[in-house]
């Protein structure tokens, strides 16, 4: 019979009981587990279900290099993807005295657009 993992235990407890689980978790997408500092700090409080929930929460908050490159070159739909990426953060920053400041939000959107078109995608290793 295979090994049984107790999902109520912290990652740190699981790794100390069964060191090979570290590699299994890293292959499953928890790459930070390989770093001793991450294991020492987050591993003491994080369970596998909590880690999976956090990973799932942020899985749609990334864009491909191709999308970024298209946005830099002025593609409208790609720029909308860039804005979508930063939308939650810009919305949080736009709250002043408990109220949403639409003007501030729109200024932040314009700033993200400006920074995006100025972004250099032709990085040269020197």
PDB file of C-alpha atoms in Angstrom:
ATOM      1  CA  UNK A   1       0.000   0.000   0.000  1.00  0.00           C
ATOM      2  CA  UNK A   2       1.222   3.521  -0.820  1.00  0.00           C
ATOM      3  CA  UNK A   3       1.972   6.229   1.688  1.00  0.00           C
ATOM      4  CA  UNK A   4      -0.871   8.302   3.101  1.00  0.00           C
ATOM      5  CA  UNK A   5      -0.454  12.073   3.384  1.00  0.00           C
ATOM      6  CA  UNK A   6      -2.146  13.856   6.280  1.00  0.00           C
ATOM      7  CA  UNK A   7      -3.434  17.122   4.776  1.00  0.00           C
ATOM      8  CA  UNK A   8      -3.958  18.631   8.237  1.00  0.00           C
ATOM      9  CA  UNK A   9      -0.199  18.723   8.866  1.00  0.00           C
ATOM     10  CA  UNK A  10       1.975  21.613   7.754  1.00  0.00           C
ATOM     11  CA  UNK A  11       4.309  21.203   4.797  1.00  0.00           C
ATOM     12  CA  UNK A  12       7.276  21.460   7.150  1.00  0.00           C
ATOM     13  CA  UNK A  13       5.948  18.574   9.276  1.00  0.00           C
ATOM     14  CA  UNK A  14       5.302  16.456   6.194  1.00  0.00           C
ATOM     15  CA  UNK A  15       8.809  17.058   4.796  1.00  0.00           C
ATOM     16  CA  UNK A  16      10.488  16.289   8.122  1.00  0.00           C
ATOM     17  CA  UNK A  17       8.538  13.006   8.366  1.00  0.00           C
ATOM     18  CA  UNK A  18       8.981  12.095   4.710  1.00  0.00           C
ATOM     19  CA  UNK A  19      11.766  14.074   2.901  1.00  0.00           C
ATOM     20  CA  UNK A  20      10.956  12.692  -0.577  1.00  0.00           C
ATOM     21  CA  UNK A  21       7.598  14.501  -0.517  1.00  0.00           C
ATOM     22  CA  UNK A  22       9.532  17.717  -1.143  1.00  0.00           C
ATOM     23  CA  UNK A  23      10.360  16.627  -4.708  1.00  0.00           C
ATOM     24  CA  UNK A  24       6.791  15.454  -5.321  1.00  0.00           C
ATOM     25  CA  UNK A  25       5.392  18.814  -4.208  1.00  0.00           C
ATOM     26  CA  UNK A  26       7.925  20.705  -6.331  1.00  0.00           C
ATOM     27  CA  UNK A  27       6.908  18.690  -9.406  1.00  0.00           C
ATOM     28  CA  UNK A  28       3.247  19.409  -8.611  1.00  0.00           C
ATOM     29  CA  UNK A  29       3.883  23.145  -8.950  1.00  0.00           C
ATOM     30  CA  UNK A  30       5.079  24.132  -5.488  1.00  0.00           C
ATOM     31  CA  UNK A  31       8.563  25.053  -6.724  1.00  0.00           C
ATOM     32  CA  UNK A  32       9.241  27.338  -3.745  1.00  0.00           C
ATOM     33  CA  UNK A  33       9.451  24.289  -1.483  1.00  0.00           C
ATOM     34  CA  UNK A  34      12.964  23.571  -2.796  1.00  0.00           C
ATOM     35  CA  UNK A  35      14.229  26.826  -1.262  1.00  0.00           C
ATOM     36  CA  UNK A  36      15.259  26.196   2.358  1.00  0.00           C
ATOM     37  CA  UNK A  37      14.089  29.659   3.470  1.00  0.00           C
ATOM     38  CA  UNK A  38      10.610  29.160   1.950  1.00  0.00           C
ATOM     39  CA  UNK A  39      10.301  25.774   3.608  1.00  0.00           C
ATOM     40  CA  UNK A  40      11.478  27.170   6.944  1.00  0.00           C
ATOM     41  CA  UNK A  41       9.144  30.185   6.900  1.00  0.00           C
ATOM     42  CA  UNK A  42       6.040  29.243   4.919  1.00  0.00           C
ATOM     43  CA  UNK A  43       6.313  25.516   5.497  1.00  0.00           C
ATOM     44  CA  UNK A  44       5.642  25.982   9.200  1.00  0.00           C
ATOM     45  CA  UNK A  45       2.205  27.514   8.600  1.00  0.00           C
ATOM     46  CA  UNK A  46       1.152  26.218   5.171  1.00  0.00           C
ATOM     47  CA  UNK A  47      -0.774  23.002   4.593  1.00  0.00           C
ATOM     48  CA  UNK A  48      -1.095  21.401   1.157  1.00  0.00           C
ATOM     49  CA  UNK A  49      -4.793  22.395   0.771  1.00  0.00           C
ATOM     50  CA  UNK A  50      -4.022  26.014   1.740  1.00  0.00           C
ATOM     51  CA  UNK A  51      -1.114  26.154  -0.696  1.00  0.00           C
ATOM     52  CA  UNK A  52      -3.248  24.721  -3.486  1.00  0.00           C
ATOM     53  CA  UNK A  53      -5.983  27.279  -2.811  1.00  0.00           C
ATOM     54  CA  UNK A  54      -3.479  30.140  -2.974  1.00  0.00           C
ATOM     55  CA  UNK A  55      -1.938  28.796  -6.187  1.00  0.00           C
ATOM     56  CA  UNK A  56      -5.417  28.494  -7.727  1.00  0.00           C
ATOM     57  CA  UNK A  57      -6.377  32.008  -6.658  1.00  0.00           C
ATOM     58  CA  UNK A  58      -3.537  33.567  -8.627  1.00  0.00           C
ATOM     59  CA  UNK A  59      -3.369  31.189 -11.597  1.00  0.00           C
ATOM     60  CA  UNK A  60      -5.175  33.605 -13.942  1.00  0.00           C
ATOM     61  CA  UNK A  61      -2.927  36.510 -13.046  1.00  0.00           C
ATOM     62  CA  UNK A  62      -0.218  36.056 -15.618  1.00  0.00           C
ATOM     63  CA  UNK A  63       0.228  36.767 -19.306  1.00  0.00           C
ATOM     64  CA  UNK A  64       2.465  35.284 -21.942  1.00  0.00           C
ATOM     65  CA  UNK A  65       5.478  37.036 -23.399  1.00  0.00           C
ATOM     66  CA  UNK A  66       3.719  37.053 -26.779  1.00  0.00           C
ATOM     67  CA  UNK A  67       0.752  38.934 -25.294  1.00  0.00           C
ATOM     68  CA  UNK A  68       3.076  41.453 -23.661  1.00  0.00           C
ATOM     69  CA  UNK A  69       4.954  41.892 -26.925  1.00  0.00           C
ATOM     70  CA  UNK A  70       1.685  42.523 -28.786  1.00  0.00           C
ATOM     71  CA  UNK A  71       0.619  45.066 -26.150  1.00  0.00           C
ATOM     72  CA  UNK A  72       3.958  46.868 -26.487  1.00  0.00           C
ATOM     73  CA  UNK A  73       3.344  47.033 -30.242  1.00  0.00           C
ATOM     74  CA  UNK A  74      -0.117  48.570 -29.743  1.00  0.00           C
ATOM     75  CA  UNK A  75      -2.480  45.585 -29.996  1.00  0.00           C
ATOM     76  CA  UNK A  76      -5.746  46.651 -28.310  1.00  0.00           C
ATOM     77  CA  UNK A  77      -6.774  43.200 -27.036  1.00  0.00           C
ATOM     78  CA  UNK A  78      -3.313  42.438 -25.680  1.00  0.00           C
ATOM     79  CA  UNK A  79      -3.316  45.794 -23.858  1.00  0.00           C
ATOM     80  CA  UNK A  80      -6.672  44.838 -22.307  1.00  0.00           C
ATOM     81  CA  UNK A  81      -5.018  41.666 -20.975  1.00  0.00           C
ATOM     82  CA  UNK A  82      -2.250  43.742 -19.385  1.00  0.00           C
ATOM     83  CA  UNK A  83      -4.833  46.035 -17.795  1.00  0.00           C
ATOM     84  CA  UNK A  84      -6.811  42.986 -16.561  1.00  0.00           C
ATOM     85  CA  UNK A  85      -3.662  41.730 -14.872  1.00  0.00           C
ATOM     86  CA  UNK A  86      -3.290  44.922 -12.827  1.00  0.00           C
ATOM     87  CA  UNK A  87      -6.995  45.724 -12.391  1.00  0.00           C
ATOM     88  CA  UNK A  88      -7.410  44.375  -8.806  1.00  0.00           C
ATOM     89  CA  UNK A  89      -4.311  46.248  -7.637  1.00  0.00           C
ATOM     90  CA  UNK A  90      -5.324  49.497  -9.365  1.00  0.00           C
ATOM     91  CA  UNK A  91      -8.835  49.215  -7.922  1.00  0.00           C
ATOM     92  CA  UNK A  92      -7.411  48.851  -4.401  1.00  0.00           C
ATOM     93  CA  UNK A  93      -5.151  51.856  -4.918  1.00  0.00           C
ATOM     94  CA  UNK A  94      -8.125  53.904  -6.137  1.00  0.00           C
ATOM     95  CA  UNK A  95      -9.989  53.741  -2.846  1.00  0.00           C
ATOM     96  CA  UNK A  96      -9.650  56.975  -0.897  1.00  0.00           C
ATOM     97  CA  UNK A  97     -11.432  57.502   2.419  1.00  0.00           C
ATOM     98  CA  UNK A  98     -13.558  54.414   1.790  1.00  0.00           C
ATOM     99  CA  UNK A  99     -14.763  55.576  -1.645  1.00  0.00           C
ATOM    100  CA  UNK A 100     -13.749  54.491  -5.120  1.00  0.00           C
ATOM    101  CA  UNK A 101     -12.042  57.335  -7.000  1.00  0.00           C
ATOM    102  CA  UNK A 102     -12.815  56.746 -10.698  1.00  0.00           C
ATOM    103  CA  UNK A 103     -10.476  59.532 -11.850  1.00  0.00           C
ATOM    104  CA  UNK A 104      -7.542  58.035  -9.962  1.00  0.00           C
ATOM    105  CA  UNK A 105      -8.349  54.583 -11.365  1.00  0.00           C
ATOM    106  CA  UNK A 106      -8.381  55.923 -14.932  1.00  0.00           C
ATOM    107  CA  UNK A 107      -5.064  57.712 -14.354  1.00  0.00           C
ATOM    108  CA  UNK A 108      -3.561  54.430 -13.133  1.00  0.00           C
ATOM    109  CA  UNK A 109      -4.877  52.613 -16.225  1.00  0.00           C
ATOM    110  CA  UNK A 110      -3.311  55.256 -18.485  1.00  0.00           C
ATOM    111  CA  UNK A 111      -0.032  54.965 -16.560  1.00  0.00           C
ATOM    112  CA  UNK A 112       0.012  51.163 -16.998  1.00  0.00           C
ATOM    113  CA  UNK A 113      -0.653  51.615 -20.720  1.00  0.00           C
ATOM    114  CA  UNK A 114       2.153  54.161 -21.030  1.00  0.00           C
ATOM    115  CA  UNK A 115       4.617  51.970 -19.145  1.00  0.00           C
ATOM    116  CA  UNK A 116       3.598  48.968 -21.255  1.00  0.00           C
ATOM    117  CA  UNK A 117       4.240  50.651 -24.611  1.00  0.00           C
ATOM    118  CA  UNK A 118       7.617  51.858 -23.338  1.00  0.00           C
ATOM    119  CA  UNK A 119       8.587  48.373 -22.190  1.00  0.00           C
ATOM    120  CA  UNK A 120      11.514  46.919 -24.114  1.00  0.00           C
ATOM    121  CA  UNK A 121      10.935  43.365 -25.288  1.00  0.00           C
ATOM    122  CA  UNK A 122      14.167  43.108 -27.248  1.00  0.00           C
ATOM    123  CA  UNK A 123      16.341  42.382 -24.219  1.00  0.00           C
ATOM    124  CA  UNK A 124      19.975  41.911 -25.146  1.00  0.00           C
ATOM    125  CA  UNK A 125      22.202  39.878 -22.784  1.00  0.00           C
ATOM    126  CA  UNK A 126      25.466  41.722 -22.294  1.00  0.00           C
TER     127      UNK A 126
END
